[in-house]
Tab-separated table of C-alpha atoms (C1' of nucleotides) in Angstrom:
chain	number	residue	atom	x	y	z
E	1073	MET	CA	-34.100	-59.417	-146.537
E	1074	ASN	CA	-35.049	-61.055	-149.806
E	1075	GLU	CA	-37.224	-63.991	-148.858
E	1076	THR	CA	-37.931	-65.276	-152.366
E	1077	ALA	CA	-36.219	-68.318	-153.816
E	1078	PRO	CA	-32.510	-67.850	-154.560
E	1079	THR	CA	-31.823	-66.532	-158.015
E	1080	ARG	CA	-29.367	-68.174	-160.386
E	1081	GLN	CA	-26.857	-65.490	-159.598
E	1082	ALA	CA	-27.211	-66.199	-155.918
E	1083	ARG	CA	-26.609	-69.890	-156.490
E	1084	ILE	CA	-23.561	-69.201	-158.618
E	1085	LYS	CA	-22.235	-66.806	-156.025
E	1086	GLN	CA	-22.622	-69.391	-153.354
E	1087	LYS	CA	-20.890	-72.116	-155.296
E	1088	SER	CA	-18.138	-69.747	-156.261
E	1089	ALA	CA	-17.576	-68.845	-152.669
E	1090	ALA	CA	-17.534	-72.515	-151.813
E	1091	ARG	CA	-14.955	-73.212	-154.486
E	1092	ARG	CA	-12.736	-70.405	-153.302
E	1093	GLU	CA	-13.053	-71.640	-149.779
E	1094	ARG	CA	-12.070	-75.106	-150.930
E	1095	SER	CA	-9.069	-73.768	-152.770
E	1096	LYS	CA	-8.072	-71.835	-149.724
E	1097	GLN	CA	-8.232	-74.953	-147.615
E	1098	GLU	CA	-6.140	-76.731	-150.199
E	1099	THR	CA	-3.250	-74.326	-150.062
E	1100	ARG	CA	-3.578	-74.258	-146.306
E	1101	GLN	CA	-3.251	-77.994	-146.379
E	1102	ALA	CA	-0.257	-77.755	-148.691
E	1103	ILE	CA	1.467	-75.435	-146.269
E	1104	LEU	CA	0.627	-77.730	-143.397
E	1105	GLU	CA	2.018	-80.766	-145.170
E	1106	ALA	CA	5.211	-78.967	-146.010
E	1107	ALA	CA	5.422	-77.931	-142.389
E	1108	ILE	CA	4.952	-81.490	-141.184
E	1109	GLN	CA	7.630	-82.716	-143.533
E	1110	MET	CA	9.974	-79.973	-142.443
E	1111	PHE	CA	9.300	-80.729	-138.797
E	1112	GLN	CA	10.104	-84.400	-139.313
E	1113	ARG	CA	13.388	-83.411	-140.863
E	1114	GLU	CA	14.518	-80.556	-138.674
E	1115	GLY	CA	12.745	-81.036	-135.385
E	1116	TYR	CA	11.355	-78.417	-133.083
E	1117	GLU	CA	14.374	-76.168	-132.808
E	1118	GLY	CA	15.317	-76.242	-136.473
E	1119	PHE	CA	11.816	-75.585	-137.700
E	1120	SER	CA	11.771	-72.435	-139.818
E	1121	LEU	CA	8.850	-70.589	-141.358
E	1122	ARG	CA	10.962	-69.225	-144.162
E	1123	GLN	CA	12.176	-72.642	-145.164
E	1124	VAL	CA	8.664	-74.044	-145.147
E	1125	ALA	CA	7.623	-71.218	-147.429
E	1126	GLU	CA	10.559	-71.773	-149.730
E	1127	ASN	CA	9.836	-75.487	-150.020
E	1128	ILE	CA	6.420	-74.853	-151.492
E	1129	GLY	CA	7.353	-71.800	-153.513
E	1130	TYR	CA	5.779	-69.140	-151.383
E	1131	THR	CA	7.013	-66.003	-149.757
E	1132	PRO	CA	7.289	-66.279	-145.976
E	1133	THR	CA	4.598	-63.695	-145.468
E	1134	THR	CA	2.058	-65.687	-147.405
E	1135	ILE	CA	1.925	-68.203	-144.598
E	1136	TYR	CA	0.462	-65.496	-142.434
E	1137	LEU	CA	-2.631	-65.506	-144.609
E	1138	TYR	CA	-3.303	-69.077	-143.545
E	1139	PHE	CA	-1.834	-69.266	-140.067
E	1140	LYS	CA	-1.709	-66.647	-137.390
E	1141	ASP	CA	2.002	-67.060	-136.757
E	1142	LYS	CA	4.733	-69.664	-136.429
E	1143	ASP	CA	3.237	-71.036	-133.252
E	1144	ASP	CA	-0.094	-71.488	-134.914
E	1145	LEU	CA	1.426	-73.488	-137.746
E	1146	LEU	CA	3.485	-75.533	-135.349
E	1147	PHE	CA	0.393	-76.214	-133.329
E	1148	ALA	CA	-1.355	-77.468	-136.437
E	1149	VAL	CA	1.524	-79.902	-136.907
E	1150	CYS	CA	1.208	-80.894	-133.294
E	1151	SER	CA	-2.520	-81.257	-133.528
E	1152	GLN	CA	-2.209	-83.977	-136.086
E	1153	GLY	CA	0.026	-85.807	-133.632
E	1154	PHE	CA	-2.567	-85.549	-130.901
E	1155	THR	CA	-5.183	-87.005	-133.189
E	1156	GLU	CA	-3.031	-89.983	-134.060
E	1157	PHE	CA	-2.089	-90.439	-130.450
E	1158	THR	CA	-5.672	-90.489	-129.292
E	1159	GLN	CA	-6.599	-92.877	-132.062
E	1160	ALA	CA	-3.804	-95.228	-131.054
E	1161	LEU	CA	-4.972	-95.262	-127.459
E	1162	GLN	CA	-8.577	-95.604	-128.487
E	1163	HIS	CA	-7.714	-98.558	-130.667
E	1164	ALA	CA	-5.857	-100.234	-127.835
E	1165	TYR	CA	-8.814	-99.594	-125.608
E	1166	ASP	CA	-11.340	-100.981	-128.048
E	1167	THR	CA	-9.470	-104.137	-128.940
E	1168	HIS	CA	-8.865	-105.214	-125.347
E	1169	PRO	CA	-12.066	-105.876	-123.449
E	1170	ASP	CA	-10.347	-107.351	-120.422
E	1171	PRO	CA	-9.720	-104.524	-117.935
E	1172	GLY	CA	-6.339	-105.816	-116.824
E	1173	GLU	CA	-5.002	-106.426	-120.276
E	1174	ARG	CA	-6.489	-103.149	-121.339
E	1175	LEU	CA	-4.254	-101.230	-118.969
E	1176	ASN	CA	-1.229	-103.025	-120.343
E	1177	ALA	CA	-2.339	-102.507	-123.913
E	1178	LEU	CA	-2.645	-98.788	-123.286
E	1179	ALA	CA	0.879	-98.669	-121.925
E	1180	TRP	CA	2.205	-100.480	-124.972
E	1181	ALA	CA	0.300	-98.312	-127.379
E	1182	TYR	CA	1.649	-95.276	-125.581
E	1183	LEU	CA	5.172	-96.579	-125.911
E	1184	GLU	CA	4.819	-97.433	-129.572
E	1185	PHE	CA	3.515	-94.009	-130.385
E	1186	GLY	CA	6.436	-92.383	-128.635
E	1187	LEU	CA	9.026	-94.579	-130.317
E	1188	SER	CA	7.549	-94.163	-133.769
E	1189	HIS	CA	6.887	-90.412	-133.485
E	1190	PRO	CA	9.780	-89.192	-131.383
E	1191	LEU	CA	9.752	-85.599	-132.570
E	1192	HIS	CA	6.021	-85.290	-132.241
E	1193	TYR	CA	6.096	-86.848	-128.814
E	1194	GLN	CA	8.692	-84.422	-127.572
E	1195	MET	CA	6.838	-81.435	-128.897
E	1196	MET	CA	3.482	-82.669	-127.610
E	1197	PHE	CA	4.501	-83.644	-124.112
E	1198	MET	CA	7.833	-82.034	-123.402
E	1199	GLN	CA	8.255	-78.806	-125.298
E	1200	ARG	CA	4.750	-77.463	-125.817
E	1201	SER	CA	2.632	-79.401	-123.397
E	1202	GLU	CA	0.268	-76.440	-122.991
E	1203	TRP	CA	-1.097	-77.519	-126.340
E	1204	VAL	CA	-2.563	-80.690	-124.913
E	1205	LEU	CA	-5.553	-78.701	-123.705
E	1206	ARG	CA	-5.863	-76.595	-126.833
E	1207	ALA	CA	-5.738	-79.736	-128.942
E	1208	SER	CA	-8.590	-81.461	-127.176
E	1209	ASP	CA	-10.582	-78.228	-127.183
E	1210	SER	CA	-10.182	-77.684	-130.889
E	1211	LYS	CA	-11.478	-81.160	-131.607
E	1212	ASN	CA	-14.335	-80.843	-129.077
E	1213	GLU	CA	-13.266	-84.075	-127.549
E	1214	VAL	CA	-13.266	-82.562	-124.120
E	1215	GLN	CA	-15.936	-84.775	-122.780
E	1216	ASN	CA	-14.962	-88.350	-123.210
E	1217	SER	CA	-12.663	-89.019	-126.111
E	1218	ASN	CA	-9.386	-87.328	-125.299
E	1219	SER	CA	-6.365	-89.405	-124.515
E	1220	TYR	CA	-6.396	-88.647	-120.826
E	1221	THR	CA	-10.004	-89.692	-120.452
E	1222	ILE	CA	-9.368	-92.931	-122.272
E	1223	GLN	CA	-6.779	-93.862	-119.717
E	1224	LEU	CA	-8.984	-92.645	-116.905
E	1225	ASN	CA	-11.843	-94.820	-118.076
E	1226	ALA	CA	-9.580	-97.825	-118.276
E	1227	VAL	CA	-8.528	-97.206	-114.699
E	1228	VAL	CA	-12.089	-96.790	-113.507
E	1229	GLU	CA	-13.132	-100.016	-115.107
E	1230	ALA	CA	-10.110	-101.863	-113.819
E	1231	MET	CA	-11.122	-100.743	-110.352
E	1232	LYS	CA	-14.694	-101.840	-110.897
E	1233	ALA	CA	-13.489	-105.219	-112.106
E	1234	GLY	CA	-11.286	-105.620	-109.066
E	1235	VAL	CA	-8.098	-105.780	-111.113
E	1236	ILE	CA	-6.488	-102.901	-109.238
E	1237	ARG	CA	-7.192	-101.610	-105.786
E	1238	LEU	CA	-9.807	-98.965	-105.214
E	1239	GLY	CA	-8.690	-95.386	-104.849
E	1240	ASP	CA	-8.954	-92.027	-106.483
E	1241	PRO	CA	-9.039	-92.898	-110.194
E	1242	VAL	CA	-7.482	-89.589	-111.178
E	1243	GLU	CA	-4.534	-90.179	-108.903
E	1244	THR	CA	-4.054	-93.694	-110.155
E	1245	THR	CA	-4.279	-92.511	-113.739
E	1246	ASN	CA	-1.690	-89.844	-113.084
E	1247	LEU	CA	0.535	-92.442	-111.495
E	1248	LEU	CA	0.290	-94.800	-114.455
E	1249	TRP	CA	0.685	-92.026	-116.972
E	1250	SER	CA	3.740	-90.646	-115.179
E	1251	GLY	CA	5.379	-94.016	-115.247
E	1252	ILE	CA	4.989	-94.703	-118.914
E	1253	HIS	CA	5.728	-91.108	-119.817
E	1254	GLY	CA	8.933	-91.317	-117.821
E	1255	ILE	CA	10.053	-94.376	-119.720
E	1256	VAL	CA	9.154	-92.946	-123.111
E	1257	SER	CA	10.675	-89.555	-122.520
E	1258	LEU	CA	13.889	-91.020	-121.203
E	1259	ALA	CA	13.914	-93.433	-124.114
E	1260	LEU	CA	13.805	-90.549	-126.544
E	1261	ASN	CA	16.345	-88.394	-124.752
E	1262	MET	CA	18.807	-90.684	-123.144
E	1263	LYS	CA	20.009	-92.857	-125.967
E	1264	GLY	CA	23.656	-93.502	-125.208
E	1265	VAL	CA	23.428	-91.846	-121.826
E	1266	ILE	CA	21.762	-94.519	-119.743
E	1267	PRO	CA	23.416	-97.934	-119.718
E	1268	LYS	CA	21.380	-100.561	-121.591
E	1269	TRP	CA	18.994	-98.248	-123.295
E	1270	ASP	CA	18.380	-99.316	-126.846
E	1271	GLU	CA	14.900	-99.847	-128.168
E	1272	THR	CA	14.631	-103.498	-127.217
E	1273	GLU	CA	15.807	-102.790	-123.691
E	1274	VAL	CA	13.199	-100.078	-123.397
E	1275	ARG	CA	10.518	-102.500	-124.456
E	1276	GLN	CA	11.720	-104.965	-121.909
E	1277	LEU	CA	11.577	-102.267	-119.290
E	1278	VAL	CA	7.974	-101.529	-120.158
E	1279	GLY	CA	7.304	-105.212	-119.633
E	1280	GLN	CA	8.825	-104.989	-116.182
E	1281	TYR	CA	6.959	-101.806	-115.560
E	1282	THR	CA	3.543	-103.241	-116.315
E	1283	GLU	CA	4.317	-106.295	-114.218
E	1284	MET	CA	5.426	-104.187	-111.330
E	1285	MET	CA	2.437	-101.923	-111.608
E	1286	ALA	CA	0.127	-104.902	-111.602
E	1287	ARG	CA	1.730	-106.166	-108.419
E	1288	GLY	CA	1.900	-102.763	-106.817
E	1289	LEU	CA	-1.721	-101.924	-107.520
E	1290	ARG	CA	-3.210	-105.319	-106.741
E	1291	PRO	CA	-6.230	-104.967	-104.428
V	1347	MET	CA	67.407	-74.001	-122.229
V	1348	ASN	CA	68.472	-71.815	-119.286
V	1349	GLU	CA	68.960	-74.084	-116.296
V	1350	THR	CA	70.052	-71.475	-113.754
V	1351	ALA	CA	67.768	-70.140	-111.015
V	1352	PRO	CA	64.914	-67.948	-112.271
V	1353	THR	CA	65.814	-64.288	-112.494
V	1354	ARG	CA	63.706	-61.570	-110.935
V	1355	GLN	CA	62.295	-60.770	-114.302
V	1356	ALA	CA	61.261	-64.355	-114.768
V	1357	ARG	CA	59.495	-64.380	-111.397
V	1358	ILE	CA	57.705	-61.149	-112.120
V	1359	LYS	CA	56.668	-62.440	-115.473
V	1360	GLN	CA	55.275	-65.557	-113.923
V	1361	LYS	CA	53.276	-63.729	-111.281
V	1362	SER	CA	52.035	-61.313	-113.843
V	1363	ALA	CA	50.829	-64.164	-115.970
V	1364	ALA	CA	49.157	-65.680	-112.930
V	1365	ARG	CA	47.420	-62.428	-112.150
V	1366	ARG	CA	46.176	-62.086	-115.677
V	1367	GLU	CA	44.960	-65.642	-115.586
V	1368	ARG	CA	43.087	-64.910	-112.372
V	1369	SER	CA	41.516	-61.816	-113.839
V	1370	LYS	CA	40.511	-63.812	-116.867
V	1371	GLN	CA	38.778	-66.382	-114.698
V	1372	GLU	CA	37.029	-63.579	-112.875
V	1373	THR	CA	35.453	-62.094	-115.947
V	1374	ARG	CA	34.626	-65.572	-117.143
V	1375	GLN	CA	32.827	-66.089	-113.877
V	1376	ALA	CA	31.069	-62.748	-114.253
V	1377	ILE	CA	29.787	-63.786	-117.650
V	1378	LEU	CA	28.685	-67.123	-116.283
V	1379	GLU	CA	26.799	-65.548	-113.416
V	1380	ALA	CA	25.050	-63.146	-115.736
V	1381	ALA	CA	24.167	-66.101	-117.930
V	1382	ILE	CA	22.735	-68.031	-115.003
V	1383	GLN	CA	20.666	-65.056	-113.963
V	1384	MET	CA	19.450	-64.558	-117.496
V	1385	PHE	CA	18.577	-68.228	-117.831
V	1386	GLN	CA	16.527	-68.121	-114.633
V	1387	ARG	CA	14.605	-65.177	-116.022
V	1388	GLU	CA	14.134	-66.146	-119.633
V	1389	GLY	CA	14.429	-69.906	-119.746
V	1390	TYR	CA	15.997	-72.029	-122.412
V	1391	GLU	CA	14.262	-70.601	-125.441
V	1392	GLY	CA	14.543	-66.990	-124.447
V	1393	PHE	CA	18.208	-67.197	-123.555
V	1394	SER	CA	20.202	-64.743	-125.645
V	1395	LEU	CA	23.945	-64.212	-125.871
V	1396	ARG	CA	23.568	-60.598	-126.810
V	1397	GLN	CA	21.421	-59.842	-123.803
V	1398	VAL	CA	23.865	-61.571	-121.479
V	1399	ALA	CA	26.621	-59.439	-122.930
V	1400	GLU	CA	24.595	-56.272	-122.591
V	1401	ASN	CA	23.766	-56.984	-118.951
V	1402	ILE	CA	27.421	-56.966	-117.966
V	1403	GLY	CA	28.501	-54.201	-120.308
V	1404	TYR	CA	30.293	-56.256	-122.919
V	1405	THR	CA	30.011	-56.613	-126.628
V	1406	PRO	CA	28.477	-59.920	-127.747
V	1407	THR	CA	31.681	-61.031	-129.383
V	1408	THR	CA	33.621	-60.695	-126.164
V	1409	ILE	CA	31.834	-63.726	-124.805
V	1410	TYR	CA	33.540	-65.755	-127.498
V	1411	LEU	CA	36.851	-65.054	-125.808
V	1412	TYR	CA	35.643	-66.984	-122.768
V	1413	PHE	CA	33.230	-69.518	-124.196
V	1414	LYS	CA	33.368	-71.350	-127.460
V	1415	ASP	CA	29.813	-70.457	-128.439
V	1416	LYS	CA	26.311	-70.122	-127.077
V	1417	ASP	CA	26.039	-73.831	-126.430
V	1418	ASP	CA	29.230	-73.813	-124.454
V	1419	LEU	CA	27.983	-71.037	-122.199
V	1420	LEU	CA	24.630	-72.715	-121.801
V	1421	PHE	CA	26.376	-75.928	-120.900
V	1422	ALA	CA	28.318	-74.119	-118.211
V	1423	VAL	CA	25.001	-72.969	-116.775
V	1424	CYS	CA	23.734	-76.521	-117.012
V	1425	SER	CA	26.840	-77.920	-115.430
V	1426	GLN	CA	26.241	-76.030	-112.243
V	1427	GLY	CA	22.804	-77.637	-112.139
V	1428	PHE	CA	24.286	-81.094	-112.478
V	1429	THR	CA	26.637	-80.418	-109.603
V	1430	GLU	CA	23.822	-79.323	-107.330
V	1431	PHE	CA	21.703	-82.236	-108.424
V	1432	THR	CA	24.383	-84.771	-107.661
V	1433	GLN	CA	25.042	-83.140	-104.317
V	1434	ALA	CA	21.368	-83.320	-103.425
V	1435	LEU	CA	21.229	-87.025	-104.237
V	1436	GLN	CA	24.493	-87.683	-102.445
V	1437	HIS	CA	23.200	-85.929	-99.367
V	1438	ALA	CA	20.036	-87.993	-99.404
V	1439	TYR	CA	22.142	-91.104	-99.798
V	1440	ASP	CA	24.483	-90.236	-96.959
V	1441	THR	CA	21.842	-89.257	-94.453
V	1442	HIS	CA	19.767	-92.408	-94.874
V	1443	PRO	CA	21.626	-95.565	-93.919
V	1444	ASP	CA	18.596	-97.816	-94.150
V	1445	PRO	CA	18.465	-99.222	-97.703
V	1446	GLY	CA	14.690	-99.050	-97.967
V	1447	GLU	CA	14.370	-95.532	-96.688
V	1448	ARG	CA	17.336	-94.607	-98.792
V	1449	LEU	CA	15.472	-95.400	-101.983
V	1450	ASN	CA	12.578	-93.267	-100.858
V	1451	ALA	CA	14.866	-90.453	-99.788
V	1452	LEU	CA	16.469	-90.443	-103.211
V	1453	ALA	CA	13.079	-90.159	-104.855
V	1454	TRP	CA	12.134	-87.236	-102.642
V	1455	ALA	CA	15.422	-85.486	-103.176
V	1456	TYR	CA	14.980	-85.940	-106.909
V	1457	LEU	CA	11.514	-84.433	-106.735
V	1458	GLU	CA	12.609	-81.488	-104.628
V	1459	PHE	CA	15.402	-80.658	-106.992
V	1460	GLY	CA	13.045	-80.678	-109.933
V	1461	LEU	CA	10.432	-78.534	-108.232
V	1462	SER	CA	12.945	-76.003	-106.988
V	1463	HIS	CA	14.978	-75.811	-110.196
V	1464	PRO	CA	12.348	-76.245	-112.889
V	1465	LEU	CA	14.236	-74.513	-115.685
V	1466	HIS	CA	17.450	-76.293	-114.917
V	1467	TYR	CA	15.689	-79.621	-114.696
V	1468	GLN	CA	14.078	-79.181	-118.066
V	1469	MET	CA	17.318	-78.211	-119.717
V	1470	MET	CA	19.282	-80.974	-118.006
V	1471	PHE	CA	16.921	-83.851	-118.631
V	1472	MET	CA	14.519	-82.794	-121.322
V	1473	GLN	CA	16.080	-80.310	-123.694
V	1474	ARG	CA	19.797	-81.045	-123.633
V	1475	SER	CA	20.065	-84.446	-122.057
V	1476	GLU	CA	23.193	-85.217	-124.100
V	1477	TRP	CA	24.956	-83.011	-121.608
V	1478	VAL	CA	24.447	-85.491	-118.800
V	1479	LEU	CA	27.437	-87.411	-120.054
V	1480	ARG	CA	29.555	-84.362	-120.784
V	1481	ALA	CA	28.796	-83.027	-117.310
V	1482	SER	CA	29.987	-86.112	-115.489
V	1483	ASP	CA	33.023	-86.296	-117.736
V	1484	SER	CA	34.056	-82.733	-117.106
V	1485	LYS	CA	33.939	-83.308	-113.376
V	1486	ASN	CA	35.739	-86.669	-113.609
V	1487	GLU	CA	33.002	-88.235	-111.572
V	1488	VAL	CA	32.569	-90.994	-114.091
V	1489	GLN	CA	33.497	-93.730	-111.753
V	1490	ASN	CA	31.278	-93.653	-108.726
V	1491	SER	CA	29.973	-90.252	-107.841
V	1492	ASN	CA	27.619	-89.261	-110.632
V	1493	SER	CA	23.928	-89.107	-109.997
V	1494	TYR	CA	23.134	-92.270	-111.896
V	1495	THR	CA	25.662	-94.285	-109.979
V	1496	ILE	CA	24.351	-93.032	-106.677
V	1497	GLN	CA	20.939	-94.392	-107.528
V	1498	LEU	CA	22.458	-97.575	-108.855
V	1499	ASN	CA	24.366	-98.131	-105.635
V	1500	ALA	CA	21.243	-97.590	-103.591
V	1501	VAL	CA	19.486	-100.225	-105.667
V	1502	VAL	CA	22.333	-102.681	-105.325
V	1503	GLU	CA	22.379	-102.305	-101.596
V	1504	ALA	CA	18.628	-102.550	-101.326
V	1505	MET	CA	18.868	-105.846	-103.167
V	1506	LYS	CA	21.648	-107.052	-100.886
V	1507	ALA	CA	19.596	-106.110	-97.874
V	1508	GLY	CA	16.596	-107.981	-99.214
V	1509	VAL	CA	14.434	-104.865	-99.375
V	1510	ILE	CA	13.674	-105.328	-103.042
V	1511	ARG	CA	13.716	-108.454	-105.148
V	1512	LEU	CA	16.882	-109.534	-106.876
V	1513	GLY	CA	17.308	-108.695	-110.530
V	1514	ASP	CA	19.431	-106.715	-112.907
V	1515	PRO	CA	20.314	-103.625	-110.856
V	1516	VAL	CA	20.661	-101.477	-113.955
V	1517	GLU	CA	17.181	-102.371	-115.107
V	1518	THR	CA	15.707	-101.736	-111.710
V	1519	THR	CA	17.505	-98.420	-111.494
V	1520	ASN	CA	16.191	-97.434	-114.883
V	1521	LEU	CA	12.721	-98.402	-113.792
V	1522	LEU	CA	12.871	-96.328	-110.637
V	1523	TRP	CA	14.465	-93.394	-112.390
V	1524	SER	CA	11.884	-93.457	-115.148
V	1525	GLY	CA	9.095	-93.347	-112.639
V	1526	ILE	CA	10.289	-90.374	-110.689
V	1527	HIS	CA	11.426	-88.587	-113.800
V	1528	GLY	CA	7.983	-89.063	-115.274
V	1529	ILE	CA	6.336	-87.500	-112.265
V	1530	VAL	CA	8.753	-84.592	-112.122
V	1531	SER	CA	8.688	-83.833	-115.806
V	1532	LEU	CA	4.906	-83.953	-115.942
V	1533	ALA	CA	4.794	-81.809	-112.825
V	1534	LEU	CA	6.846	-79.146	-114.540
V	1535	ASN	CA	5.001	-79.270	-117.842
V	1536	MET	CA	1.438	-80.110	-117.099
V	1537	LYS	CA	0.400	-77.492	-114.604
V	1538	GLY	CA	-3.209	-76.788	-115.419
V	1539	VAL	CA	-3.390	-79.585	-117.946
V	1540	ILE	CA	-3.742	-82.630	-115.744
V	1541	PRO	CA	-6.574	-82.621	-113.247
V	1542	LYS	CA	-5.358	-82.310	-109.659
V	1543	TRP	CA	-1.801	-81.331	-110.372
V	1544	ASP	CA	-0.638	-78.633	-108.036
V	1545	GLU	CA	2.524	-79.000	-106.048
V	1546	THR	CA	0.950	-80.667	-103.035
V	1547	GLU	CA	-0.841	-83.188	-105.226
V	1548	VAL	CA	2.410	-84.003	-106.933
V	1549	ARG	CA	4.034	-84.630	-103.595
V	1550	GLN	CA	1.193	-86.875	-102.627
V	1551	LEU	CA	1.628	-88.757	-105.862
V	1552	VAL	CA	5.280	-89.339	-105.104
V	1553	GLY	CA	4.152	-90.776	-101.804
V	1554	GLN	CA	1.875	-93.183	-103.624
V	1555	TYR	CA	4.602	-93.907	-106.080
V	1556	THR	CA	7.160	-94.919	-103.490
V	1557	GLU	CA	4.569	-97.040	-101.732
V	1558	MET	CA	3.613	-98.769	-104.921
V	1559	MET	CA	7.196	-99.322	-105.919
V	1560	ALA	CA	7.924	-100.853	-102.537
V	1561	ARG	CA	5.033	-103.269	-103.000
V	1562	GLY	CA	5.816	-103.977	-106.602
V	1563	LEU	CA	9.477	-104.702	-105.981
V	1564	ARG	CA	9.099	-106.659	-102.766
V	1565	PRO	CA	11.094	-109.882	-102.901
G	1322	DT	C1'	-16.714	-51.576	-166.815
G	1323	DG	C1'	-15.580	-49.920	-162.252
G	1324	DA	C1'	-15.467	-50.814	-157.296
G	1325	DC	C1'	-13.970	-54.252	-154.400
G	1326	DA	C1'	-12.107	-58.084	-152.073
G	1327	DA	C1'	-8.684	-61.827	-151.948
G	1328	DT	C1'	-4.104	-63.358	-152.662
G	1329	DA	C1'	0.432	-62.758	-153.172
G	1330	DA	C1'	4.980	-60.395	-153.167
G	1331	DT	C1'	8.373	-56.478	-151.614
G	1332	DA	C1'	10.505	-53.954	-148.313
G	1333	DA	C1'	11.611	-53.202	-143.887
G	1334	DC	C1'	12.340	-53.849	-138.731
G	1335	DA	C1'	14.190	-55.836	-134.862
G	1336	DC	C1'	16.119	-59.525	-133.448
G	1337	DT	C1'	19.458	-63.815	-133.331
G	1338	DG	C1'	24.435	-66.320	-133.355
G	1339	DT	C1'	28.911	-65.905	-135.175
G	1340	DA	C1'	33.360	-64.755	-137.865
G	1341	DA	C1'	37.019	-61.424	-139.414
G	1342	DA	C1'	39.340	-57.430	-138.896
G	1343	DG	C1'	40.718	-53.427	-136.326
G	1344	DT	C1'	42.298	-50.835	-131.972
G	1345	DA	C1'	43.641	-48.809	-127.493
G	1346	DG	C1'	46.364	-50.049	-123.736
G	1347	DA	C1'	49.177	-53.038	-120.885
G	1348	DT	C1'	53.454	-55.939	-121.010
G	1349	DT	C1'	57.735	-56.990	-122.335
G	1350	DG	C1'	62.694	-57.280	-124.173
G	1351	DG	C1'	66.575	-54.511	-125.342
H	460	DC	C1'	62.905	-45.381	-121.708
H	461	DC	C1'	61.171	-46.914	-126.086
H	462	DA	C1'	59.667	-49.712	-129.718
H	463	DA	C1'	57.632	-54.261	-130.465
H	464	DT	C1'	54.386	-57.371	-129.121
H	465	DC	C1'	50.511	-59.210	-127.007
H	466	DT	C1'	45.894	-59.013	-124.822
H	467	DA	C1'	41.308	-57.743	-124.151
H	468	DC	C1'	37.998	-55.809	-126.376
H	469	DT	C1'	35.165	-53.390	-130.047
H	470	DT	C1'	33.670	-52.543	-134.676
H	471	DT	C1'	31.861	-54.221	-138.578
H	472	DA	C1'	29.694	-57.489	-141.217
H	473	DC	C1'	27.046	-61.678	-142.668
H	474	DA	C1'	23.440	-64.857	-142.830
H	475	DG	C1'	19.789	-66.207	-140.572
H	476	DT	C1'	15.114	-65.670	-137.857
H	477	DG	C1'	9.835	-64.109	-137.039
H	478	DT	C1'	6.781	-60.466	-138.124
H	479	DT	C1'	4.464	-56.064	-139.913
H	480	DA	C1'	3.107	-52.578	-143.234
H	481	DT	C1'	2.808	-51.563	-147.855
H	482	DT	C1'	2.188	-52.461	-152.518
H	483	DA	C1'	0.865	-55.066	-156.752
H	484	DT	C1'	-1.855	-58.486	-159.048
H	485	DT	C1'	-5.724	-60.955	-159.641
H	486	DG	C1'	-10.323	-62.560	-159.967
H	487	DT	C1'	-15.321	-61.538	-158.381
H	488	DC	C1'	-19.269	-58.891	-158.129
H	489	DA	C1'	-22.904	-55.049	-158.834
DNA sequence: TGACAATAATAACACTGTAAAGTAGATTGG
DNA sequence: CCAATCTACTTTACAGTGTTATTATTGTCA
């Protein structure tokens, strides 16, 4: 309505609002960090809203001012995992120009993420896998920067380069992803259940896996 | 102390005890069946002792007379899944004498079990995988009839027959298991997340998988 | 200053698993 | 047959959980 230049009061109001917004984001962040810490300690099943609140000196209900509900907070924890995961894959992608080595590098990066973030991995891909979509949506990385697409691109380019046989790239990507996911998820779950299944054996298995994939997919 | 023949009273007492024991097993079974039904409906997270009790007209605490705690009841539900799973693999093993086809048949049987018992599969191999060991212990199938050993035997014989290259059978088994487990677990979790991931596509992928494994492991 | 919005805390509800104590009825020994 | 015992079960209670509605405190704005 008022089209004249902003008055001093208007400017102050704006900055004040900005400051309050910033403060709000800060406490939101504090809650989130406490939640992450708690998740690292207690895992998915032991994660408790009330304990998170207690750890940072808030009443449980206060959390609801910053997150819709427990799921929403847990998703925020998860989301950070997705970001790191994508970054790890992206880094592997970027630092390996050769299409063949690139596929291997992606598999290794995948493995390393799983082994170093076991709880996150389980939540992201085993307990709440619906969130994969929501995570890439909320970071508008739908188009070409989500973790799935990174792997898909690597497959496409490996096909172009003649490193692996031609075929439906989506199917091949799913095949490769399934394989490495199987190894990682069993590695996290089956310690002491499968014979020969400590961390070094798992790494060795990934070595065999990439070799075998290379042979199996050769043009 | 008394070494004479058992008196009538002693015989009656014994039969009475037997009858009570039988009745006890019956209500235990009733609880277990209600638990299975409830698990099918609500899944792992929604499974509630109190609701199980209510469904069969008991007080929650009564269940503790037949099962140590919630975990114990849930394990009993799980255990039945392990039995069926092992039977399915054993059947695939027995009905396919050819070592090469046998490996494929095991993969297919594995897939079918997962697709037809999604909740059980997730509990058995993703949520409570520690129970794999406890399950084979409690059925004294440790030696040569548990599901892992079935797959291991198939690998050993495929190596003997020259169908797949020689190598550490345990490692090869782990490799094959990882692969099919990866496909199954993603199939159960990632509906609507991965492109092209309905049931028929998953089956097709298993086809590709077995093909690729055959090529990759050729001597 | 008074209306108002934001932030936090209290109280309460409906659940959960689980332990201790109590109770009606069948079983048993004399 | 009767009192003692034992068994199967319930009642009660506790310490948790996520979540909502209500209230109190605070700082911002006209």
